[in-house]
mmCIF file of C-alpha atoms in Angstrom:
data_model
loop_
_atom_site.group_PDB
_atom_site.id
_atom_site.type_symbol
_atom_site.label_atom_id
_atom_site.label_comp_id
_atom_site.label_asym_id
_atom_site.label_seq_id
_atom_site.Cartn_x
_atom_site.Cartn_y
_atom_site.Cartn_z
ATOM 1 C CA UNK A 8 86.970 1.723 -28.565
ATOM 2 C CA UNK A 9 85.846 -1.258 -26.480
ATOM 3 C CA UNK A 10 88.389 -3.770 -25.290
ATOM 4 C CA UNK A 11 88.098 -7.465 -26.096
ATOM 5 C CA UNK A 12 85.534 -9.057 -23.804
ATOM 6 C CA UNK A 13 84.665 -5.797 -22.081
ATOM 7 C CA UNK A 14 80.879 -5.595 -22.254
ATOM 8 C CA UNK A 15 79.850 -5.081 -18.680
ATOM 9 C CA UNK A 16 78.417 -1.752 -17.628
ATOM 10 C CA UNK A 17 77.067 -3.536 -14.554
ATOM 11 C CA UNK A 18 80.170 -5.341 -13.370
ATOM 12 C CA UNK A 19 81.157 -4.773 -9.748
ATOM 13 C CA UNK A 20 84.805 -5.434 -10.551
ATOM 14 C CA UNK A 21 86.801 -4.578 -13.690
ATOM 15 C CA UNK A 22 87.961 -7.201 -16.170
ATOM 16 C CA UNK A 23 91.618 -8.261 -16.390
ATOM 17 C CA UNK A 24 93.424 -10.229 -19.078
ATOM 18 C CA UNK A 25 95.848 -12.886 -17.808
ATOM 19 C CA UNK A 26 99.166 -13.854 -19.426
ATOM 20 C CA UNK A 27 101.205 -16.860 -18.281
ATOM 21 C CA UNK A 28 104.831 -17.845 -18.784
ATOM 22 C CA UNK A 29 104.815 -21.621 -18.585
ATOM 23 C CA UNK A 30 108.553 -21.917 -17.986
ATOM 24 C CA UNK A 31 111.729 -19.844 -18.118
ATOM 25 C CA UNK A 32 112.801 -19.055 -21.652
ATOM 26 C CA UNK A 33 109.283 -18.846 -23.072
ATOM 27 C CA UNK A 34 107.134 -15.766 -23.558
ATOM 28 C CA UNK A 35 104.002 -14.927 -21.623
ATOM 29 C CA UNK A 36 100.923 -16.143 -23.498
ATOM 30 C CA UNK A 37 97.316 -15.112 -23.077
ATOM 31 C CA UNK A 38 95.560 -17.610 -20.786
ATOM 32 C CA UNK A 39 92.153 -15.996 -20.259
ATOM 33 C CA UNK A 40 90.429 -13.287 -18.284
ATOM 34 C CA UNK A 41 88.938 -12.692 -14.854
ATOM 35 C CA UNK A 42 87.319 -10.048 -12.674
ATOM 36 C CA UNK A 43 89.103 -8.520 -9.695
ATOM 37 C CA UNK A 44 88.924 -5.250 -7.730
ATOM 38 C CA UNK A 45 92.638 -4.394 -8.070
ATOM 39 C CA UNK A 46 95.934 -5.713 -9.421
ATOM 40 C CA UNK A 47 96.903 -7.546 -6.227
ATOM 41 C CA UNK A 48 93.664 -9.507 -6.193
ATOM 42 C CA UNK A 49 93.846 -9.984 -9.964
ATOM 43 C CA UNK A 50 97.244 -11.681 -9.586
ATOM 44 C CA UNK A 51 96.011 -13.918 -6.765
ATOM 45 C CA UNK A 52 92.844 -14.842 -8.622
ATOM 46 C CA UNK A 53 94.894 -15.548 -11.739
ATOM 47 C CA UNK A 54 97.145 -17.871 -9.749
ATOM 48 C CA UNK A 55 94.125 -19.761 -8.371
ATOM 49 C CA UNK A 56 92.254 -19.853 -11.662
ATOM 50 C CA UNK A 57 94.976 -20.499 -14.233
ATOM 51 C CA UNK A 58 97.881 -22.223 -12.435
ATOM 52 C CA UNK A 59 96.261 -24.938 -10.310
ATOM 53 C CA UNK A 60 98.466 -27.527 -12.035
ATOM 54 C CA UNK A 61 101.748 -25.647 -12.198
ATOM 55 C CA UNK A 62 100.976 -24.143 -15.625
ATOM 56 C CA UNK A 63 103.033 -21.042 -14.932
ATOM 57 C CA UNK A 64 106.157 -19.602 -13.317
ATOM 58 C CA UNK A 65 105.161 -15.992 -13.950
ATOM 59 C CA UNK A 66 101.869 -14.142 -14.415
ATOM 60 C CA UNK A 67 101.014 -10.778 -15.978
ATOM 61 C CA UNK A 68 97.626 -9.202 -15.410
ATOM 62 C CA UNK A 69 96.514 -6.270 -17.553
ATOM 63 C CA UNK A 70 93.272 -4.280 -17.195
ATOM 64 C CA UNK A 71 91.201 -5.283 -20.240
ATOM 65 C CA UNK A 72 90.367 -1.606 -20.723
ATOM 66 C CA UNK A 73 94.074 -0.887 -21.309
ATOM 67 C CA UNK A 74 94.194 -3.089 -24.414
ATOM 68 C CA UNK A 75 93.754 -1.461 -27.802
ATOM 69 C CA UNK A 76 92.696 -3.880 -30.520
ATOM 70 C CA UNK A 77 92.863 -3.525 -34.295
ATOM 71 C CA UNK A 78 89.495 -2.999 -35.966
ATOM 72 C CA UNK A 79 88.133 -6.412 -37.037
ATOM 73 C CA UNK A 80 85.999 -4.809 -39.771
ATOM 74 C CA UNK A 81 89.058 -3.221 -41.363
ATOM 75 C CA UNK A 82 91.325 -6.268 -41.213
ATOM 76 C CA UNK A 83 91.496 -6.522 -45.000
ATOM 77 C CA UNK A 84 93.025 -3.088 -45.405
ATOM 78 C CA UNK A 85 95.000 -3.168 -42.170
ATOM 79 C CA UNK A 86 96.808 -6.398 -43.012
ATOM 80 C CA UNK A 87 97.124 -5.694 -46.728
ATOM 81 C CA UNK A 88 100.854 -5.044 -46.758
ATOM 82 C CA UNK A 89 102.128 -8.669 -46.563
ATOM 83 C CA UNK A 90 99.680 -9.844 -49.254
ATOM 84 C CA UNK A 91 101.385 -10.840 -52.486
ATOM 85 C CA UNK A 92 104.835 -10.488 -50.993
ATOM 86 C CA UNK A 93 105.849 -14.127 -50.960
ATOM 87 C CA UNK A 94 109.423 -12.971 -51.612
ATOM 88 C CA UNK A 95 109.604 -12.230 -47.888
ATOM 89 C CA UNK A 96 109.698 -15.998 -47.250
ATOM 90 C CA UNK A 97 112.757 -18.217 -47.816
ATOM 91 C CA UNK A 98 110.547 -20.754 -49.617
ATOM 92 C CA UNK A 99 110.048 -18.224 -52.468
ATOM 93 C CA UNK A 100 113.650 -18.830 -53.648
ATOM 94 C CA UNK A 101 113.516 -22.282 -55.265
ATOM 95 C CA UNK A 102 116.605 -22.091 -57.505
ATOM 96 C CA UNK A 103 118.751 -22.711 -54.439
ATOM 97 C CA UNK A 104 116.748 -25.722 -53.187
ATOM 98 C CA UNK A 105 119.491 -28.197 -54.062
ATOM 99 C CA UNK A 106 122.348 -26.112 -52.690
ATOM 100 C CA UNK A 107 123.599 -27.379 -49.309
ATOM 101 C CA UNK A 108 123.583 -25.179 -46.189
ATOM 102 C CA UNK A 109 121.440 -22.497 -47.844
ATOM 103 C CA UNK B 16 69.469 4.677 -45.886
ATOM 104 C CA UNK B 17 70.738 3.428 -42.565
ATOM 105 C CA UNK B 18 68.536 0.374 -42.976
ATOM 106 C CA UNK B 19 69.806 -0.316 -46.477
ATOM 107 C CA UNK B 20 73.407 -0.069 -45.290
ATOM 108 C CA UNK B 21 72.544 -2.253 -42.308
ATOM 109 C CA UNK B 22 71.004 -4.903 -44.548
ATOM 110 C CA UNK B 23 74.003 -4.951 -46.853
ATOM 111 C CA UNK B 24 76.295 -5.334 -43.884
ATOM 112 C CA UNK B 25 74.134 -8.195 -42.592
ATOM 113 C CA UNK B 26 74.190 -9.914 -45.965
ATOM 114 C CA UNK B 27 77.958 -9.702 -46.192
ATOM 115 C CA UNK B 28 78.210 -10.867 -42.576
ATOM 116 C CA UNK B 29 75.877 -13.792 -43.124
ATOM 117 C CA UNK B 30 77.846 -14.865 -46.200
ATOM 118 C CA UNK B 31 81.102 -14.695 -44.263
ATOM 119 C CA UNK B 32 79.540 -16.591 -41.324
ATOM 120 C CA UNK B 33 78.378 -19.323 -43.704
ATOM 121 C CA UNK B 34 81.868 -19.576 -45.186
ATOM 122 C CA UNK B 35 83.454 -19.920 -41.743
ATOM 123 C CA UNK B 36 81.104 -22.772 -40.781
ATOM 124 C CA UNK B 37 81.487 -24.529 -44.138
ATOM 125 C CA UNK B 38 85.283 -24.338 -43.804
ATOM 126 C CA UNK B 39 85.171 -25.760 -40.238
ATOM 127 C CA UNK B 40 86.621 -22.480 -38.997
ATOM 128 C CA UNK B 41 86.004 -20.704 -35.715
ATOM 129 C CA UNK B 42 83.673 -17.776 -35.193
ATOM 130 C CA UNK B 43 85.221 -15.103 -32.950
ATOM 131 C CA UNK B 44 83.448 -12.498 -30.766
ATOM 132 C CA UNK B 45 83.936 -9.614 -33.197
ATOM 133 C CA UNK B 46 82.570 -11.556 -36.214
ATOM 134 C CA UNK B 47 79.040 -11.039 -37.489
ATOM 135 C CA UNK B 48 76.749 -13.819 -36.285
ATOM 136 C CA UNK B 49 73.002 -14.508 -36.526
ATOM 137 C CA UNK B 50 71.013 -13.430 -33.461
ATOM 138 C CA UNK B 51 69.774 -17.010 -32.998
ATOM 139 C CA UNK B 52 73.355 -18.302 -32.892
ATOM 140 C CA UNK B 53 74.297 -15.680 -30.302
ATOM 141 C CA UNK B 54 71.227 -16.423 -28.158
ATOM 142 C CA UNK B 55 71.686 -20.186 -28.356
ATOM 143 C CA UNK B 56 75.310 -19.874 -27.285
ATOM 144 C CA UNK B 57 74.554 -17.475 -24.435
ATOM 145 C CA UNK B 58 71.907 -19.884 -23.173
ATOM 146 C CA UNK B 59 74.080 -22.983 -23.563
ATOM 147 C CA UNK B 60 77.328 -21.527 -22.195
ATOM 148 C CA UNK B 61 75.682 -19.792 -19.226
ATOM 149 C CA UNK B 62 73.705 -22.940 -18.376
ATOM 150 C CA UNK B 63 76.938 -24.860 -18.529
ATOM 151 C CA UNK B 64 78.626 -22.302 -16.231
ATOM 152 C CA UNK B 65 75.711 -22.451 -13.777
ATOM 153 C CA UNK B 66 75.957 -26.262 -13.771
ATOM 154 C CA UNK B 67 79.599 -26.063 -12.718
ATOM 155 C CA UNK B 68 78.794 -23.595 -9.919
ATOM 156 C CA UNK B 69 75.740 -25.497 -8.631
ATOM 157 C CA UNK B 70 77.691 -28.735 -9.141
ATOM 158 C CA UNK B 71 80.017 -27.703 -6.320
ATOM 159 C CA UNK B 72 77.225 -28.241 -3.780
ATOM 160 C CA UNK B 73 76.543 -32.005 -3.908
ATOM 161 C CA UNK B 74 80.266 -32.633 -3.378
ATOM 162 C CA UNK B 75 80.931 -29.721 -1.055
ATOM 163 C CA UNK B 76 78.472 -31.603 1.137
ATOM 164 C CA UNK B 77 81.122 -34.286 1.696
ATOM 165 C CA UNK B 78 84.363 -32.324 2.135
ATOM 166 C CA UNK B 79 84.208 -32.314 5.931
ATOM 167 C CA UNK B 80 83.111 -35.953 6.093
ATOM 168 C CA UNK B 81 85.402 -37.559 3.501
ATOM 169 C CA UNK B 82 86.991 -40.668 5.072
ATOM 170 C CA UNK B 83 90.638 -39.531 5.007
ATOM 171 C CA UNK B 84 92.771 -36.413 4.722
ATOM 172 C CA UNK B 85 93.802 -37.540 1.229
ATOM 173 C CA UNK B 86 90.174 -37.854 0.110
ATOM 174 C CA UNK B 87 89.353 -34.449 1.630
ATOM 175 C CA UNK B 88 92.229 -32.843 -0.279
ATOM 176 C CA UNK B 89 91.176 -34.523 -3.543
ATOM 177 C CA UNK B 90 87.556 -33.483 -3.095
ATOM 178 C CA UNK B 91 88.561 -29.889 -2.378
ATOM 179 C CA UNK B 92 90.735 -29.831 -5.502
ATOM 180 C CA UNK B 93 87.836 -31.136 -7.563
ATOM 181 C CA UNK B 94 85.361 -28.600 -6.193
ATOM 182 C CA UNK B 95 87.923 -25.861 -6.806
ATOM 183 C CA UNK B 96 88.232 -27.051 -10.428
ATOM 184 C CA UNK B 97 84.466 -26.756 -10.795
ATOM 185 C CA UNK B 98 84.564 -23.155 -9.595
ATOM 186 C CA UNK B 99 87.309 -22.558 -12.155
ATOM 187 C CA UNK B 100 85.296 -24.196 -14.935
ATOM 188 C CA UNK B 101 82.354 -21.974 -14.075
ATOM 189 C CA UNK B 102 84.580 -18.907 -14.353
ATOM 190 C CA UNK B 103 86.096 -19.921 -17.738
ATOM 191 C CA UNK B 104 82.573 -20.422 -19.064
ATOM 192 C CA UNK B 105 81.152 -17.174 -17.651
ATOM 193 C CA UNK B 106 84.048 -15.389 -19.397
ATOM 194 C CA UNK B 107 83.236 -17.136 -22.676
ATOM 195 C CA UNK B 108 79.552 -16.173 -22.372
ATOM 196 C CA UNK B 109 80.495 -12.564 -21.666
ATOM 197 C CA UNK B 110 82.216 -12.279 -25.037
ATOM 198 C CA UNK B 111 78.722 -12.646 -26.546
ATOM 199 C CA UNK B 112 77.495 -9.466 -24.882
ATOM 200 C CA UNK B 113 75.910 -10.551 -21.599
ATOM 201 C CA UNK B 114 77.360 -9.351 -18.301
ATOM 202 C CA UNK B 115 78.130 -11.560 -15.357
ATOM 203 C CA UNK B 116 75.751 -9.857 -12.935
ATOM 204 C CA UNK B 117 72.871 -10.643 -15.287
ATOM 205 C CA UNK B 118 73.874 -14.315 -15.454
ATOM 206 C CA UNK B 119 74.185 -14.527 -11.656
ATOM 207 C CA UNK B 120 70.718 -12.987 -11.320
ATOM 208 C CA UNK B 121 69.241 -15.424 -13.819
ATOM 209 C CA UNK B 122 70.652 -18.288 -11.752
ATOM 210 C CA UNK B 123 69.499 -17.169 -8.309
ATOM 211 C CA UNK B 124 66.055 -16.121 -9.485
ATOM 212 C CA UNK B 125 65.515 -19.493 -11.160
ATOM 213 C CA UNK B 126 65.255 -17.906 -14.622
ATOM 214 C CA UNK B 127 68.241 -19.861 -15.945
ATOM 215 C CA UNK B 128 68.489 -23.627 -15.979
ATOM 216 C CA UNK B 129 71.453 -25.806 -15.049
ATOM 217 C CA UNK B 130 72.025 -29.520 -15.485
ATOM 218 C CA UNK B 131 69.241 -31.438 -13.718
ATOM 219 C CA UNK B 132 71.727 -33.967 -12.392
ATOM 220 C CA UNK B 133 72.768 -31.573 -9.606
ATOM 221 C CA UNK B 134 69.244 -31.596 -8.199
ATOM 222 C CA UNK B 135 69.822 -35.093 -6.854
ATOM 223 C CA UNK B 136 71.120 -35.507 -3.300
ATOM 224 C CA UNK B 137 74.329 -37.196 -2.108
ATOM 225 C CA UNK B 138 73.405 -39.177 1.027
ATOM 226 C CA UNK B 139 76.401 -41.588 1.005
ATOM 227 C CA UNK B 140 80.163 -41.406 0.520
ATOM 228 C CA UNK B 141 79.802 -43.769 -2.441
ATOM 229 C CA UNK B 142 77.934 -40.948 -4.199
ATOM 230 C CA UNK B 143 81.278 -39.123 -4.516
ATOM 231 C CA UNK B 144 82.434 -42.154 -6.485
ATOM 232 C CA UNK B 145 79.309 -42.327 -8.638
ATOM 233 C CA UNK B 146 79.405 -38.611 -9.400
ATOM 234 C CA UNK B 147 83.001 -38.875 -10.593
ATOM 235 C CA UNK B 148 82.565 -42.076 -12.571
ATOM 236 C CA UNK B 149 79.049 -41.605 -14.011
ATOM 237 C CA UNK B 150 78.254 -37.895 -13.889
ATOM 238 C CA UNK B 151 81.699 -36.606 -14.832
ATOM 239 C CA UNK B 152 82.032 -39.497 -17.275
ATOM 240 C CA UNK B 153 78.856 -38.419 -19.056
ATOM 241 C CA UNK B 154 80.002 -34.801 -18.917
ATOM 242 C CA UNK B 155 83.327 -35.690 -20.580
ATOM 243 C CA UNK B 156 81.507 -37.632 -23.303
ATOM 244 C CA UNK B 157 79.401 -34.547 -23.948
ATOM 245 C CA UNK B 158 82.227 -32.046 -23.658
ATOM 246 C CA UNK B 159 85.015 -33.549 -25.723
ATOM 247 C CA UNK B 160 83.153 -32.792 -28.991
ATOM 248 C CA UNK B 161 82.448 -29.269 -27.688
ATOM 249 C CA UNK B 162 86.178 -28.534 -27.869
ATOM 250 C CA UNK B 163 85.493 -28.267 -31.614
ATOM 251 C CA UNK B 164 82.417 -26.044 -31.220
ATOM 252 C CA UNK B 165 82.379 -23.330 -33.859
ATOM 253 C CA UNK B 166 82.439 -20.480 -31.329
ATOM 254 C CA UNK B 167 86.123 -19.881 -30.520
ATOM 255 C CA UNK B 168 85.932 -18.765 -26.861
ATOM 256 C CA UNK B 169 83.619 -21.688 -26.009
ATOM 257 C CA UNK B 170 85.849 -24.262 -27.701
ATOM 258 C CA UNK B 171 88.934 -22.882 -25.960
ATOM 259 C CA UNK B 172 87.232 -22.961 -22.550
ATOM 260 C CA UNK B 173 86.197 -26.559 -23.205
ATOM 261 C CA UNK B 174 89.765 -27.598 -24.014
ATOM 262 C CA UNK B 175 90.915 -26.422 -20.577
ATOM 263 C CA UNK B 176 87.918 -28.033 -18.883
ATOM 264 C CA UNK B 177 88.314 -31.413 -20.576
ATOM 265 C CA UNK B 178 91.975 -31.583 -19.570
ATOM 266 C CA UNK B 179 90.962 -31.187 -15.940
ATOM 267 C CA UNK B 180 87.862 -33.417 -16.007
ATOM 268 C CA UNK B 181 89.888 -36.560 -16.655
ATOM 269 C CA UNK B 182 91.125 -36.476 -13.068
ATOM 270 C CA UNK B 183 87.555 -36.079 -11.811
ATOM 271 C CA UNK B 184 86.365 -39.246 -13.479
ATOM 272 C CA UNK B 185 89.341 -41.341 -12.417
ATOM 273 C CA UNK B 186 89.176 -40.314 -8.771
ATOM 274 C CA UNK B 187 85.473 -41.248 -8.731
ATOM 275 C CA UNK B 188 86.177 -44.618 -10.301
ATOM 276 C CA UNK B 189 88.834 -45.296 -7.677
ATOM 277 C CA UNK B 190 86.493 -44.406 -4.810
ATOM 278 C CA UNK B 191 84.059 -47.049 -6.091
ATOM 279 C CA UNK B 192 86.857 -49.542 -6.746
ATOM 280 C CA UNK B 193 88.109 -49.170 -3.180
ATOM 281 C CA UNK B 194 84.596 -49.721 -1.808
ATOM 282 C CA UNK B 195 84.117 -52.779 -4.045
ATOM 283 C CA UNK B 196 87.338 -54.239 -2.652
ATOM 284 C CA UNK B 197 86.083 -53.657 0.894
ATOM 285 C CA UNK B 198 83.521 -55.250 3.212
ATOM 286 C CA UNK B 199 80.093 -56.509 2.139
ATOM 287 C CA UNK B 200 78.589 -53.292 3.557
ATOM 288 C CA UNK B 201 80.953 -51.142 1.500
ATOM 289 C CA UNK B 202 80.165 -53.114 -1.642
ATOM 290 C CA UNK B 203 76.463 -52.721 -0.994
ATOM 291 C CA UNK B 204 76.946 -48.989 -0.510
ATOM 292 C CA UNK B 205 78.725 -48.698 -3.867
ATOM 293 C CA UNK B 206 76.080 -50.744 -5.677
ATOM 294 C CA UNK B 207 73.200 -48.797 -4.110
ATOM 295 C CA UNK B 208 74.778 -45.522 -5.197
ATOM 296 C CA UNK B 209 75.368 -46.716 -8.780
ATOM 297 C CA UNK B 210 71.724 -47.845 -8.865
ATOM 298 C CA UNK B 211 70.615 -44.296 -8.071
ATOM 299 C CA UNK B 212 72.974 -42.416 -10.412
ATOM 300 C CA UNK B 213 72.995 -44.612 -13.515
ATOM 301 C CA UNK B 214 69.751 -43.477 -15.155
ATOM 302 C CA UNK B 215 70.053 -39.770 -14.251
ATOM 303 C CA UNK B 216 73.606 -39.822 -15.719
ATOM 304 C CA UNK B 217 72.284 -41.263 -18.994
ATOM 305 C CA UNK B 218 69.647 -38.540 -19.070
ATOM 306 C CA UNK B 219 72.368 -35.869 -18.939
ATOM 307 C CA UNK B 220 72.661 -36.200 -22.724
ATOM 308 C CA UNK B 221 69.177 -34.744 -23.063
ATOM 309 C CA UNK B 222 65.930 -36.127 -24.465
ATOM 310 C CA UNK B 223 65.868 -38.674 -27.324
ATOM 311 C CA UNK B 224 66.661 -37.157 -30.721
ATOM 312 C CA UNK B 225 63.001 -37.168 -31.791
ATOM 313 C CA UNK B 226 62.098 -34.977 -28.793
ATOM 314 C CA UNK B 227 65.057 -32.617 -29.040
ATOM 315 C CA UNK B 228 63.822 -29.785 -31.252
ATOM 316 C CA UNK B 229 66.907 -27.530 -30.986
ATOM 317 C CA UNK B 230 69.515 -30.192 -31.704
ATOM 318 C CA UNK B 231 69.276 -29.955 -35.469
ATOM 319 C CA UNK B 232 69.947 -26.221 -35.587
ATOM 320 C CA UNK B 233 72.820 -26.555 -33.106
ATOM 321 C CA UNK B 234 74.379 -29.235 -35.293
ATOM 322 C CA UNK B 235 73.973 -27.066 -38.389
ATOM 323 C CA UNK B 236 75.838 -24.293 -36.549
ATOM 324 C CA UNK B 237 78.664 -26.688 -35.608
ATOM 325 C CA UNK B 238 77.982 -26.114 -31.923
ATOM 326 C CA UNK B 239 76.716 -29.624 -31.295
ATOM 327 C CA UNK B 240 78.667 -32.350 -33.115
ATOM 328 C CA UNK B 241 76.791 -35.551 -32.244
ATOM 329 C CA UNK B 242 73.132 -36.215 -31.444
ATOM 330 C CA UNK B 243 71.932 -36.902 -27.878
ATOM 331 C CA UNK B 244 71.232 -40.557 -28.644
ATOM 332 C CA UNK B 245 74.609 -41.088 -30.337
ATOM 333 C CA UNK B 246 76.438 -39.692 -27.334
ATOM 334 C CA UNK B 247 74.318 -41.730 -24.919
ATOM 335 C CA UNK B 248 75.137 -44.904 -26.885
ATOM 336 C CA UNK B 249 78.824 -44.067 -26.843
ATOM 337 C CA UNK B 250 78.657 -43.592 -23.075
ATOM 338 C CA UNK B 251 76.878 -46.909 -22.420
ATOM 339 C CA UNK B 252 79.432 -48.694 -24.619
ATOM 340 C CA UNK B 253 82.198 -47.314 -22.416
ATOM 341 C CA UNK B 254 80.405 -47.989 -19.129
ATOM 342 C CA UNK B 255 79.644 -51.679 -19.516
ATOM 343 C CA UNK B 256 83.280 -52.898 -19.498
ATOM 344 C CA UNK B 257 84.157 -50.398 -16.765
ATOM 345 C CA UNK B 258 81.325 -51.732 -14.588
ATOM 346 C CA UNK B 259 82.733 -55.226 -15.071
ATOM 347 C CA UNK B 260 86.120 -54.098 -13.784
ATOM 348 C CA UNK B 261 84.450 -52.481 -10.787
ATOM 349 C CA UNK B 262 82.267 -55.504 -10.145
ATOM 350 C CA UNK B 263 79.082 -53.446 -9.969
ATOM 351 C CA UNK B 264 75.871 -54.254 -11.839
ATOM 352 C CA UNK B 265 74.361 -51.540 -13.993
ATOM 353 C CA UNK B 266 70.681 -51.331 -13.007
ATOM 354 C CA UNK B 267 69.262 -52.128 -16.440
ATOM 355 C CA UNK B 268 68.417 -55.770 -17.240
ATOM 356 C CA UNK B 269 68.077 -54.864 -20.927
ATOM 357 C CA UNK B 270 71.808 -54.194 -21.350
ATOM 358 C CA UNK B 271 73.075 -56.711 -23.879
ATOM 359 C CA UNK B 272 75.784 -56.752 -26.535
ATOM 360 C CA UNK B 273 74.274 -56.439 -30.011
ATOM 361 C CA UNK B 274 76.626 -58.078 -32.480
ATOM 362 C CA UNK B 275 74.801 -56.674 -35.481
ATOM 363 C CA UNK B 276 74.917 -53.059 -34.346
ATOM 364 C CA UNK B 277 78.320 -53.346 -32.719
ATOM 365 C CA UNK B 278 76.894 -51.622 -29.650
ATOM 366 C CA UNK B 279 75.253 -52.483 -26.343
ATOM 367 C CA UNK B 280 71.455 -52.394 -26.356
ATOM 368 C CA UNK B 281 69.909 -50.781 -23.303
ATOM 369 C CA UNK B 282 66.436 -50.130 -21.920
ATOM 370 C CA UNK B 283 64.247 -47.039 -22.209
ATOM 371 C CA UNK B 284 64.710 -44.309 -19.640
ATOM 372 C CA UNK B 285 61.979 -42.783 -17.488
ATOM 373 C CA UNK B 286 61.693 -39.386 -19.131
ATOM 374 C CA UNK B 287 58.770 -38.376 -16.896
ATOM 375 C CA UNK B 288 61.263 -38.168 -14.049
ATOM 376 C CA UNK B 289 63.627 -36.090 -16.188
ATOM 377 C CA UNK B 290 60.933 -33.528 -16.993
ATOM 378 C CA UNK B 291 59.776 -33.454 -13.353
ATOM 379 C CA UNK B 292 63.283 -32.578 -12.143
ATOM 380 C CA UNK B 293 63.697 -30.111 -15.007
ATOM 381 C CA UNK B 294 60.453 -28.432 -13.973
ATOM 382 C CA UNK B 295 61.902 -27.836 -10.518
ATOM 383 C CA UNK B 296 60.409 -30.800 -8.698
ATOM 384 C CA UNK B 297 63.598 -32.795 -8.146
ATOM 385 C CA UNK B 298 64.922 -33.808 -4.708
ATOM 386 C CA UNK B 299 67.086 -30.706 -4.208
ATOM 387 C CA UNK B 300 66.127 -27.953 -6.712
ATOM 388 C CA UNK B 301 64.988 -25.507 -4.047
ATOM 389 C CA UNK B 302 67.914 -25.937 -1.682
ATOM 390 C CA UNK B 303 70.519 -25.702 -4.467
ATOM 391 C CA UNK B 304 69.266 -22.350 -5.726
ATOM 392 C CA UNK B 305 68.557 -21.037 -2.230
ATOM 393 C CA UNK B 306 72.101 -21.820 -1.114
ATOM 394 C CA UNK B 307 73.561 -20.157 -4.178
ATOM 395 C CA UNK B 308 71.409 -17.089 -3.581
ATOM 396 C CA UNK B 309 72.472 -16.868 0.071
ATOM 397 C CA UNK B 310 76.146 -17.152 -0.850
ATOM 398 C CA UNK B 311 75.787 -14.467 -3.515
ATOM 399 C CA UNK B 312 73.861 -12.052 -1.331
ATOM 400 C CA UNK B 313 75.922 -12.575 1.796
ATOM 401 C CA UNK B 314 79.088 -12.023 -0.230
ATOM 402 C CA UNK B 315 77.870 -8.753 -1.694
ATOM 403 C CA UNK B 316 79.451 -6.595 1.017
ATOM 404 C CA UNK B 317 82.836 -8.273 0.451
ATOM 405 C CA UNK B 318 82.749 -7.524 -3.285
ATOM 406 C CA UNK B 319 81.684 -3.940 -2.643
ATOM 407 C CA UNK B 320 84.295 -3.388 0.075
ATOM 408 C CA UNK B 321 87.092 -4.761 -2.122
ATOM 409 C CA UNK B 322 85.986 -2.456 -4.922
ATOM 410 C CA UNK B 323 85.721 0.562 -2.619
ATOM 411 C CA UNK B 324 89.216 -0.119 -1.237
ATOM 412 C CA UNK B 325 90.657 -0.466 -4.736
ATOM 413 C CA UNK B 326 89.048 2.844 -5.726
ATOM 414 C CA UNK B 327 90.624 4.688 -2.793
ATOM 415 C CA UNK B 328 94.067 3.282 -3.677
ATOM 416 C CA UNK B 329 94.233 4.349 -7.304
ATOM 417 C CA UNK B 330 90.960 5.527 -8.690
ATOM 418 C CA UNK B 331 92.387 6.835 -11.978
ATOM 419 C CA UNK B 332 94.088 3.558 -12.987
ATOM 420 C CA UNK B 333 90.999 1.381 -13.141
ATOM 421 C CA UNK B 334 88.214 3.029 -15.048
ATOM 422 C CA UNK B 335 85.291 0.620 -14.815
#
């Protein structure tokens, strides 16, 4: 299975996905991708490319080829389970709307 | 049978694609899309990336000669941003199925175009001001609506870029403002530079709507949101009051407030010049591409050596 964004048979360097934590207490979020020969250079390139204005206090880099993605053509079936199960949300229970602290 | 199945898949894909556009939703890399949409985006995004990369040269020209350490640092930060913008955009183009080596080749062999504005030269320090104020100003005007382009990776790249471009325009404006507050020579230098950059900046929006055959399709695909002439008008409306604050004269005697339209009228542009530069006969076309080619070719051994070193360290971990 191909990884997201991984199309290049001709690339000199592999593709990496970059995740940034913008400050302590928050999770790492996907920021973008870049090419680099190894993880050390990937981290340095990620710092230069995605944190020029102090956008992050921590960076993860992951080889794009290590990411397994769900099949976009099968998303209907794959994500079927939550469909029609509104009772999983608090808003489904309206009888208690007027009750305080509930 | 394969064909029949393929056709059915295309029909379902096309219907879904139409729904996404009609609902102002984003198209993502794994969605079905018409070949024309894919090709248009590859062309537009890669041209945009090339413009950022070539756009480093007219300013790189001034880093060593900027008048103070502060101005050198600012100029370096700006050129570094442009490299970054190029990389965001190359990544976005790659999600459409073109690899980066191919795009680099298209640029250094002259097969791909980039914004004609970077084929003009930067003989004076005031040009750093004009590029920021006029060229980046026009770019922002063009790019803000692209944040809502229907292709997800392009829109997301543009959001990052627009955030960073605001600094580019302001620093340029302040360079000109400082010159206009200076000696008569400095004021003349600022005015002379604005005279040279004004019309080329207005031409960055592309030919008039009647001569822009691809615009209509791009608007139907929600890639382009406003016509070339609408964007140009918007830009002129912003420039006139800014020029007054600077104390520079925009080199177009036809500029006049039109009460009825609620916009500034302005004169016709010399489109012959635009097409000349586009055809490769601008002041710096040859040197820009030649310099890019030299940098790419002379850096080849570094890229190969870094790759070879990485392979010796842990070949199994990075399967290309």
